[in-house]
PDB file of C-alpha atoms in Angstrom:
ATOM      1  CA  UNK N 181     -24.647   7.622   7.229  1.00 71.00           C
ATOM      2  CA  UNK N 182     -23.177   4.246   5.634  1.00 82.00           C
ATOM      3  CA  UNK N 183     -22.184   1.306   7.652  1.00 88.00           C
ATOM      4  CA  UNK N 184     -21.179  -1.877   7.780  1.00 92.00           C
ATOM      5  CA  UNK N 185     -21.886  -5.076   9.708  1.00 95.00           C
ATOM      6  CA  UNK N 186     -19.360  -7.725  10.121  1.00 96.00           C
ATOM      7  CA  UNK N 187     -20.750 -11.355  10.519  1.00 92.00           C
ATOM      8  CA  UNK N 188     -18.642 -13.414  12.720  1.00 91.00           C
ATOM      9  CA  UNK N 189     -16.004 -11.650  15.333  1.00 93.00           C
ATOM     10  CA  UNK N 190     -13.935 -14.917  14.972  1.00 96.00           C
ATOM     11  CA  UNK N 191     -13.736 -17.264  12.073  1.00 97.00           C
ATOM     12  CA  UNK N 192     -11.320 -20.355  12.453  1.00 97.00           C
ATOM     13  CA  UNK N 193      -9.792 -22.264   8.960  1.00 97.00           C
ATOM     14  CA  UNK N 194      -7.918 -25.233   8.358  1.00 97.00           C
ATOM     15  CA  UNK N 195      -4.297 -24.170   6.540  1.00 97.00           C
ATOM     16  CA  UNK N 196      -5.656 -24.515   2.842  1.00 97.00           C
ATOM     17  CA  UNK N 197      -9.472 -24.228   2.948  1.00 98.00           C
ATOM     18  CA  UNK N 198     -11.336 -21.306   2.019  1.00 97.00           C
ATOM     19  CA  UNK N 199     -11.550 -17.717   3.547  1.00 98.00           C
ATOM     20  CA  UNK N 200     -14.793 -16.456   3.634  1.00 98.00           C
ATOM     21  CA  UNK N 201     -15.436 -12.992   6.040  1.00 98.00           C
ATOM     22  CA  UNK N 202     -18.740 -11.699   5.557  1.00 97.00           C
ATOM     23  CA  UNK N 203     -19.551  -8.100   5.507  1.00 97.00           C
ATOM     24  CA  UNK N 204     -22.759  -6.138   4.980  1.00 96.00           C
ATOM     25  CA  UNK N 205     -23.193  -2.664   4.434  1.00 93.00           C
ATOM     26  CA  UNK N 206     -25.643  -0.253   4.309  1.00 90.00           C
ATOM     27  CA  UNK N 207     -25.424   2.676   2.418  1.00 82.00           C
ATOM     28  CA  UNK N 208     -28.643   4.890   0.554  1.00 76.00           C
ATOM     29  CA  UNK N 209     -25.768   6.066  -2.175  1.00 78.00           C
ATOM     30  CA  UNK N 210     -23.618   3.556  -4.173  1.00 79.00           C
ATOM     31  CA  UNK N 211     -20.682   2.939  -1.480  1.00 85.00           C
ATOM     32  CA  UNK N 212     -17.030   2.961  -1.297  1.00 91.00           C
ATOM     33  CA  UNK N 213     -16.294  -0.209   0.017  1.00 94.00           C
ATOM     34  CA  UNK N 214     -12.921  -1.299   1.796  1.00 96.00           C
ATOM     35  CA  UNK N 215     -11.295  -4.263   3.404  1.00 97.00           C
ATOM     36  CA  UNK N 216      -8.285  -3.802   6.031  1.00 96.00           C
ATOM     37  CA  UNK N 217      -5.886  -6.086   7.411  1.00 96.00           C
ATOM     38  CA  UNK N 218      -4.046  -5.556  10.784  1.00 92.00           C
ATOM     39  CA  UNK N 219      -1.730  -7.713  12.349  1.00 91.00           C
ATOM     40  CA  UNK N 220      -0.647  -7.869  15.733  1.00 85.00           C
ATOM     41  CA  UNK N 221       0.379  -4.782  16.934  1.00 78.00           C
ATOM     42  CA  UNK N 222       0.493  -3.254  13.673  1.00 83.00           C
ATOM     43  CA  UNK N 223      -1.427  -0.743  11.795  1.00 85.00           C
ATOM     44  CA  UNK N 224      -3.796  -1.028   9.143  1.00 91.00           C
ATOM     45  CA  UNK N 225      -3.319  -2.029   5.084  1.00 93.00           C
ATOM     46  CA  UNK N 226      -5.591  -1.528   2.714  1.00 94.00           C
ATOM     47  CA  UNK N 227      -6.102  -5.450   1.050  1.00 96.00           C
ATOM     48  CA  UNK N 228      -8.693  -4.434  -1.377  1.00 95.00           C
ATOM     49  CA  UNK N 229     -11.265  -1.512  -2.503  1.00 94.00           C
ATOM     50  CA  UNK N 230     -14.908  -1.230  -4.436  1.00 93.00           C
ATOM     51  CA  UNK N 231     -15.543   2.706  -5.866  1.00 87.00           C
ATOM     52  CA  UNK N 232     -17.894   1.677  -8.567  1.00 78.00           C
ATOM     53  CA  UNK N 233     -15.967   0.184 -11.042  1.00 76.00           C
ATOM     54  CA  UNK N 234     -15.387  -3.883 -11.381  1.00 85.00           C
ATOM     55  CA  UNK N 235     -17.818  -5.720  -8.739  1.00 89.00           C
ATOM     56  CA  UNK N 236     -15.292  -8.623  -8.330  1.00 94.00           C
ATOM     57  CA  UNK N 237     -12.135  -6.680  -6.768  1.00 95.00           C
ATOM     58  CA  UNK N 238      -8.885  -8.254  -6.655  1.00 95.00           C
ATOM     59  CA  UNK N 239      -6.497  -7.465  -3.658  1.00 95.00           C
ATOM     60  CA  UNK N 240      -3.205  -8.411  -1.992  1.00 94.00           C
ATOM     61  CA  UNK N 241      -2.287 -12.086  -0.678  1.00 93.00           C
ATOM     62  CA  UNK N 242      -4.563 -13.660  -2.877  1.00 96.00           C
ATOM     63  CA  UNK N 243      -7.613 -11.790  -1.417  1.00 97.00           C
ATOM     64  CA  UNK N 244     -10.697 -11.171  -3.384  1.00 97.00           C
ATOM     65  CA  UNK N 245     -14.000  -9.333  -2.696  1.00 97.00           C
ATOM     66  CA  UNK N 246     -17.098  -9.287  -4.981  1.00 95.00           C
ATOM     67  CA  UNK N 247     -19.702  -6.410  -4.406  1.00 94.00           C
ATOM     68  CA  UNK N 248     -23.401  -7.449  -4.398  1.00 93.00           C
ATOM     69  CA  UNK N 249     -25.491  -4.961  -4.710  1.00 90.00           C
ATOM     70  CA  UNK N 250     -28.944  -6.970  -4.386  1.00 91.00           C
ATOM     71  CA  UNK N 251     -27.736  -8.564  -1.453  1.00 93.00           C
ATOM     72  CA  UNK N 252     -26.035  -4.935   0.198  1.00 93.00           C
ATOM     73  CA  UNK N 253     -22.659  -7.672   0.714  1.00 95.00           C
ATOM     74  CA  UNK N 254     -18.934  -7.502   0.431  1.00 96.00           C
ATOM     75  CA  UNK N 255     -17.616 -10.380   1.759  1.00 97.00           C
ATOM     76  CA  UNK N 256     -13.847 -11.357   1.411  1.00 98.00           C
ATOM     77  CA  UNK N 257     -12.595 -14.623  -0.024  1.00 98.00           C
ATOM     78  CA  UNK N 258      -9.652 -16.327  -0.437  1.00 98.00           C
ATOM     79  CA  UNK N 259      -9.434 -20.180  -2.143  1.00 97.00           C
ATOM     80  CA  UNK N 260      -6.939 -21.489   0.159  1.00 97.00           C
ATOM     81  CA  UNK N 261      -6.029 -20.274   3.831  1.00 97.00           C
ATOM     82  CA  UNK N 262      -2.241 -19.756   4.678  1.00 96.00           C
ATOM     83  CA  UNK N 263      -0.823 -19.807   8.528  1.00 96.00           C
ATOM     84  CA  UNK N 264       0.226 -15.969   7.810  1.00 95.00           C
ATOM     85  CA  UNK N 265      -3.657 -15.007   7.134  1.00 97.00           C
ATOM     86  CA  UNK N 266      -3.879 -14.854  10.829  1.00 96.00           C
ATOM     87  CA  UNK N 267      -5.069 -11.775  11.854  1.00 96.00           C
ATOM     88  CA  UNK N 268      -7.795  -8.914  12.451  1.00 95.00           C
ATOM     89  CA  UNK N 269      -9.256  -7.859   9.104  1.00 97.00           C
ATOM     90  CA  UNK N 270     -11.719  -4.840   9.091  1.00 96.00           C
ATOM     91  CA  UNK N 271     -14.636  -4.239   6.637  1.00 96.00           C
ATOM     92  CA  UNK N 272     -15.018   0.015   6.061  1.00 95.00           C
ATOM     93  CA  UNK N 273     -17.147   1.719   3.838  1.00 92.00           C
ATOM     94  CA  UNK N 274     -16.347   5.614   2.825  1.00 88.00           C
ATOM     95  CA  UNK N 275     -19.277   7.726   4.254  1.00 74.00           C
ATOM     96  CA  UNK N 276     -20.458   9.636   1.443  1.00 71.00           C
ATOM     97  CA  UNK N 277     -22.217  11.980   3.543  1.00 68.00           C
ATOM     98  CA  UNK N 278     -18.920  13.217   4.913  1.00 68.00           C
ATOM     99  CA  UNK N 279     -17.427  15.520   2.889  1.00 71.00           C
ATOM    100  CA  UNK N 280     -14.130  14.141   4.147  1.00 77.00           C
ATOM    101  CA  UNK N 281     -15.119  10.638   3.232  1.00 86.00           C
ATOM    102  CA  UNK N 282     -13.978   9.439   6.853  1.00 90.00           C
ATOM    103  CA  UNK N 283     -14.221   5.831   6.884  1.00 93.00           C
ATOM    104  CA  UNK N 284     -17.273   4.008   8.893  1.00 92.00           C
ATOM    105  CA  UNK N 285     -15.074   0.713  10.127  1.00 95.00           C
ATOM    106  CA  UNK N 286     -17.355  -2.707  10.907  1.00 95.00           C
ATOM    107  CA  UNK N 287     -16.374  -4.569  14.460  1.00 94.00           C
ATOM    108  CA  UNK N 288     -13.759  -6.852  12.718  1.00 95.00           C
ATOM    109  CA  UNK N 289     -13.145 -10.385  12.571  1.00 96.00           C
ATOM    110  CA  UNK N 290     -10.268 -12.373  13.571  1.00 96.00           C
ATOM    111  CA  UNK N 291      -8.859 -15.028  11.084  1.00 97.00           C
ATOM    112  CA  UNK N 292      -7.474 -17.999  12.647  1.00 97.00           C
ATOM    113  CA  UNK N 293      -5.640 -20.495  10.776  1.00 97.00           C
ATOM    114  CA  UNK N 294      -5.248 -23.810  11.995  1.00 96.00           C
ATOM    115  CA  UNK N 295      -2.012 -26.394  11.032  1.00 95.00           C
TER     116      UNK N 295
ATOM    117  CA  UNK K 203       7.077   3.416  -1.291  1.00 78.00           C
ATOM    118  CA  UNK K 204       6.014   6.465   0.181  1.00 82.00           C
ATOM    119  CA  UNK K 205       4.275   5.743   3.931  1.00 90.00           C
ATOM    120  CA  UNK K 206       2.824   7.649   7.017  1.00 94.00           C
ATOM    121  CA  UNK K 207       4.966   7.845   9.886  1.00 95.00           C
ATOM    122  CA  UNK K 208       3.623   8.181  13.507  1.00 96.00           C
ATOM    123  CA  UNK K 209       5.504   9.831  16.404  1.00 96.00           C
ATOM    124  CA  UNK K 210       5.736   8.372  18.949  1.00 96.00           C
ATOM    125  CA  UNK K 211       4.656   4.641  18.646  1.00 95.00           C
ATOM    126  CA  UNK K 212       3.700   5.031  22.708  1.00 97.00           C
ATOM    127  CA  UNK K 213       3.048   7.133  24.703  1.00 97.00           C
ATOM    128  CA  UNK K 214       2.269   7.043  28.517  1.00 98.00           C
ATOM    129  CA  UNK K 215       0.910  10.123  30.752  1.00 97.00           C
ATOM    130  CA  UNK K 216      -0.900  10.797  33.274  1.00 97.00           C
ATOM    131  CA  UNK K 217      -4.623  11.690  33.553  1.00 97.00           C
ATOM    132  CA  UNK K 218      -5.135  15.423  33.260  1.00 97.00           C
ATOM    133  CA  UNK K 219      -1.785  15.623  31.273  1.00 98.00           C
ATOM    134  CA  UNK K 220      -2.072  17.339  27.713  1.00 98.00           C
ATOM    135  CA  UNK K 221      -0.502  15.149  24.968  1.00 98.00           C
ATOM    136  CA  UNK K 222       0.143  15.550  21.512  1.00 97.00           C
ATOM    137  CA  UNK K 223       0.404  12.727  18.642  1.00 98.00           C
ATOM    138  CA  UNK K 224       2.222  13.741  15.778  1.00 97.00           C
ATOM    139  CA  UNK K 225       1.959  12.538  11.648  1.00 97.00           C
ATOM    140  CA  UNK K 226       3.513  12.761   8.730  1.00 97.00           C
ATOM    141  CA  UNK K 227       1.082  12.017   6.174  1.00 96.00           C
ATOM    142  CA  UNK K 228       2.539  11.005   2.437  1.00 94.00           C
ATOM    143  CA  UNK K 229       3.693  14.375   0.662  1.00 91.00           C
ATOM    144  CA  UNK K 230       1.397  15.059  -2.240  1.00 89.00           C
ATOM    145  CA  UNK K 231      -2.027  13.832   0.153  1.00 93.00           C
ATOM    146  CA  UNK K 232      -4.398  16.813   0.913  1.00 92.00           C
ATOM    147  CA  UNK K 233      -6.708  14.840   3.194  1.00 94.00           C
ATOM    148  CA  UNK K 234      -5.964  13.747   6.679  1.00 96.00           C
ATOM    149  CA  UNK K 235      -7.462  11.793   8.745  1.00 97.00           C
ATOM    150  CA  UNK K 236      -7.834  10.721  12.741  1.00 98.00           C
ATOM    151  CA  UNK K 237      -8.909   7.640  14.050  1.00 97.00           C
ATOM    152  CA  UNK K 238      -8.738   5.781  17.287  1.00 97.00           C
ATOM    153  CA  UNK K 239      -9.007   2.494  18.450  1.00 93.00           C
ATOM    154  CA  UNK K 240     -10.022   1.216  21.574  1.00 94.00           C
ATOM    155  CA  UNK K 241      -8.624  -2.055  22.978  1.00 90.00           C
ATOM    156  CA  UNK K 242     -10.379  -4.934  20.865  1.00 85.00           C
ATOM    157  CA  UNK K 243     -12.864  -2.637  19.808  1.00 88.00           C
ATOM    158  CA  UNK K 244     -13.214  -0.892  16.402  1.00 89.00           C
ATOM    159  CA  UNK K 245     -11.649   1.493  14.862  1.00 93.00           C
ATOM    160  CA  UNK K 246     -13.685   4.916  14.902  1.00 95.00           C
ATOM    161  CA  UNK K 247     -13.493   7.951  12.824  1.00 95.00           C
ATOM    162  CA  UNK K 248     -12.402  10.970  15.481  1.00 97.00           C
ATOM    163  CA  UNK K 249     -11.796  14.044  12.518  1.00 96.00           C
ATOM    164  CA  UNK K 250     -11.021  14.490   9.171  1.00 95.00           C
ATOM    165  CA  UNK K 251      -8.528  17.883   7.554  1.00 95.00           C
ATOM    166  CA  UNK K 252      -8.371  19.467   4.568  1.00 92.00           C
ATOM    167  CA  UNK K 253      -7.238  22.441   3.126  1.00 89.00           C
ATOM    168  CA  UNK K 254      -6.640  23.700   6.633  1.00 90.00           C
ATOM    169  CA  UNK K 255      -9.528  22.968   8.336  1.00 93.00           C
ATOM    170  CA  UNK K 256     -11.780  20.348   9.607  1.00 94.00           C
ATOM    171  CA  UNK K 257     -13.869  19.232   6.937  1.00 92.00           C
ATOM    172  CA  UNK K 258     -16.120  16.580   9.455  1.00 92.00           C
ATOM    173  CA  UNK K 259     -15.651  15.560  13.343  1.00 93.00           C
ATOM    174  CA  UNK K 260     -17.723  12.618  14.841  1.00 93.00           C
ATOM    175  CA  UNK K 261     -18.978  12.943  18.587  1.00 94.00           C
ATOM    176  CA  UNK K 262     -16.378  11.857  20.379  1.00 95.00           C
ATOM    177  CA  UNK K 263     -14.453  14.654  19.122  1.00 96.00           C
ATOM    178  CA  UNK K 264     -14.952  16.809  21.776  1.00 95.00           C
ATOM    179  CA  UNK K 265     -13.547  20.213  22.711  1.00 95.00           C
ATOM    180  CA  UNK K 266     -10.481  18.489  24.751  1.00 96.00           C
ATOM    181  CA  UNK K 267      -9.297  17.813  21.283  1.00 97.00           C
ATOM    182  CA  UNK K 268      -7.969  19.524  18.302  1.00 97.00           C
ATOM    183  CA  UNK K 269      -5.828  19.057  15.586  1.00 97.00           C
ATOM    184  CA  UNK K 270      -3.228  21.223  13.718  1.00 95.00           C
ATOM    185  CA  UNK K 271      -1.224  21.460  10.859  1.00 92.00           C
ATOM    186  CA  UNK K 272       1.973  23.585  11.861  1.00 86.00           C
ATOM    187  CA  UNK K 273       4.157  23.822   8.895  1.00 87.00           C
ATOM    188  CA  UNK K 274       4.083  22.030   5.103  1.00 78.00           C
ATOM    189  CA  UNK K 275       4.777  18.429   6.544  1.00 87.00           C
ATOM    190  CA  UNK K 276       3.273  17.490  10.421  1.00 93.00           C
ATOM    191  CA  UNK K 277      -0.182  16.927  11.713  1.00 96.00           C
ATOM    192  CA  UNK K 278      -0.586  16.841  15.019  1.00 97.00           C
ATOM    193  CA  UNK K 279      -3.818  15.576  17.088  1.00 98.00           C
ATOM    194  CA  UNK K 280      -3.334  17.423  20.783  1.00 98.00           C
ATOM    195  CA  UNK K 281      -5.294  16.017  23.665  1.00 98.00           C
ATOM    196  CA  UNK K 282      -5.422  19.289  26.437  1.00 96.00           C
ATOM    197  CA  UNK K 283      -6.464  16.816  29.746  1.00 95.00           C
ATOM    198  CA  UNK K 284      -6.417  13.446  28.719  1.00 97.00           C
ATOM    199  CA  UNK K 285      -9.263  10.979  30.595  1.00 96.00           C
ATOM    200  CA  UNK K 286      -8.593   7.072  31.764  1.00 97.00           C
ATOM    201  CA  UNK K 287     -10.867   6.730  28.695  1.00 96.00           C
ATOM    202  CA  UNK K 288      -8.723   8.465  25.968  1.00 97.00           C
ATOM    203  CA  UNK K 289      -6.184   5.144  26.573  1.00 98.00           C
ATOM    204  CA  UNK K 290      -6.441   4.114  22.777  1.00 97.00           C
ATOM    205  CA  UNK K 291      -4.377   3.485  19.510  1.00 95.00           C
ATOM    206  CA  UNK K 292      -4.452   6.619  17.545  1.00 97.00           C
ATOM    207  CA  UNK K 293      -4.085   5.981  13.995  1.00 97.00           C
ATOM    208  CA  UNK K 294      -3.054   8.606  11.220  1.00 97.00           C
ATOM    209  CA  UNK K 295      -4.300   8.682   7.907  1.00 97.00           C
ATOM    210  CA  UNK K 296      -3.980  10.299   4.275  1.00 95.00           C
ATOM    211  CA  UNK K 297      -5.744  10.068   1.193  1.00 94.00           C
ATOM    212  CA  UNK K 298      -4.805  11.988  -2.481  1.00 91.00           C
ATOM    213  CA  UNK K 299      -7.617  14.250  -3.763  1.00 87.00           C
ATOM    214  CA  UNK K 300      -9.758  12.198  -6.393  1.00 83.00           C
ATOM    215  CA  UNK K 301      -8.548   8.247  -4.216  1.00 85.00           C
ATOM    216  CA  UNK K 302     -10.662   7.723  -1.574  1.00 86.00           C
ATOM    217  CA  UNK K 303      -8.311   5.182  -0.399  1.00 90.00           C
ATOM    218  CA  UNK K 304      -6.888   6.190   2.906  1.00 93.00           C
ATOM    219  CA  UNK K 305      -3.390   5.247   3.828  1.00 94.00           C
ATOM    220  CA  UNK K 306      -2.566   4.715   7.401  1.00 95.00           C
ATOM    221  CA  UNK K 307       0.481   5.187  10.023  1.00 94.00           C
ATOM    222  CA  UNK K 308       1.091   2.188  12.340  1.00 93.00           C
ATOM    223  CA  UNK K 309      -0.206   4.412  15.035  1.00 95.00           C
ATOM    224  CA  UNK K 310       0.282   5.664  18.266  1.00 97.00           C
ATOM    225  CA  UNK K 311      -0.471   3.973  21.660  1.00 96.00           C
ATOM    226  CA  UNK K 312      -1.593   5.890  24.115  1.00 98.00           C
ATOM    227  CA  UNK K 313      -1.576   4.498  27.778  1.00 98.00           C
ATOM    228  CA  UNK K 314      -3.298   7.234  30.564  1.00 98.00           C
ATOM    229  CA  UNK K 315      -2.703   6.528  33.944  1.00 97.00           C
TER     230      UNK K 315
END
């Protein structure tokens, strides 16, 4: 089954410098990748997705994920941090070998955003 | 913009209690989706549903669960004798056939005490 890993359950940024979550999956099939926001005491949204077409995927908020197949990564970016970034985001990678596609969800990693 | 709605957003009982969590995934989805959530843990698959049926169930989908799709619009996720352990967020999702995006509800907490 596909997975991912997350690198770093908490990642603090200065308001303005650069997002980077990392996220590494591992997958024997080309993988649906996925990134997911949640804010406090909220559900889940969908900030970006990877099914095979573009490698560098645009998403919400500025967000942007590139998919590197050599290196098995994902990792999210975003040039310049804002206070409202703060929150849980979740890597998740469609498990082909589901025929429901459930989603296989990393550990997360919390964004804090310092003034 | 059409959205998955979650009944109710919490829900306390006690252990041994059955409960049901209801959904309402988006109208034109086919797929459906269960996940839970664990107090800052991860969120993990529970079951997926299609056309009727369960299409995939992960292990801790266990026979105190089961899910159900009553009429055209609701899909429920019953818990017959809920555990100290079941106390969880309990997320609904939906996808179209062909999008393997999955939309989600704003979930469910469940408190067992």
């Amino acid at each position: 089954a596909q997975s991912v890993t997350q690198l770093g359950s908490h990642v603090s940024v200065s308001e303005g410098a650069l997002v980077l979550l990392r996220c590494n999956y591992s997958s024997s099939v080309p993988p649906y990748l996925f990134w997911y926001v949640q804010y406090p005491n909220q559900g889940l949204q969908l900030l970006l997705k990877y099914t095979s077409a573009a490698t560098l995927v645009k998403g919400i908020n500025g967000f942007e994920a590139e998919f590197k197949k050599s290196e098995t990564s994902f990792h999210l970016t975003k040039p310049s941090a804002h206070m409202s970034d703060a929150a849980e985001y979740f890597c998740a990678v469609s498990d082909k070998s589901n025929s429901g596609y459930a989603l296989n969800f990393g550990k997360g990693t919390s964004l804090l955003v310092t003034p | 913009e059409p959205e998955v709605t979650q009944t109710p957003s919490h829900q306390v009982t006690q252990m041994g209690q059955e409960v049901i969590l209801r959904c309402v995934p988006i109208s034109n989805h086919l797929y459906f989706y269960w996940y839970r959530q664990i107090l800052g843990q991860k969120v993990e698959f529970l079951v997926s549903f299609y056309n009727n049926e369960i299409s995939e169930k992960s292990e801790i989908f266990d026979d105190q669960f089961s899910v159900e799709r009553p009429d055209g619009s609701n899909f429920t996720l019953k818990i017959r004798s809920t555990k100290l352990e079941d106390s969880a967020m309990y997320f609904c999702a939906s996808r179209v056939t062909g999008d393997y995006e999955q939309y989600f509800g704003p979930g469910t907490r469940l408190t067992v005490t």
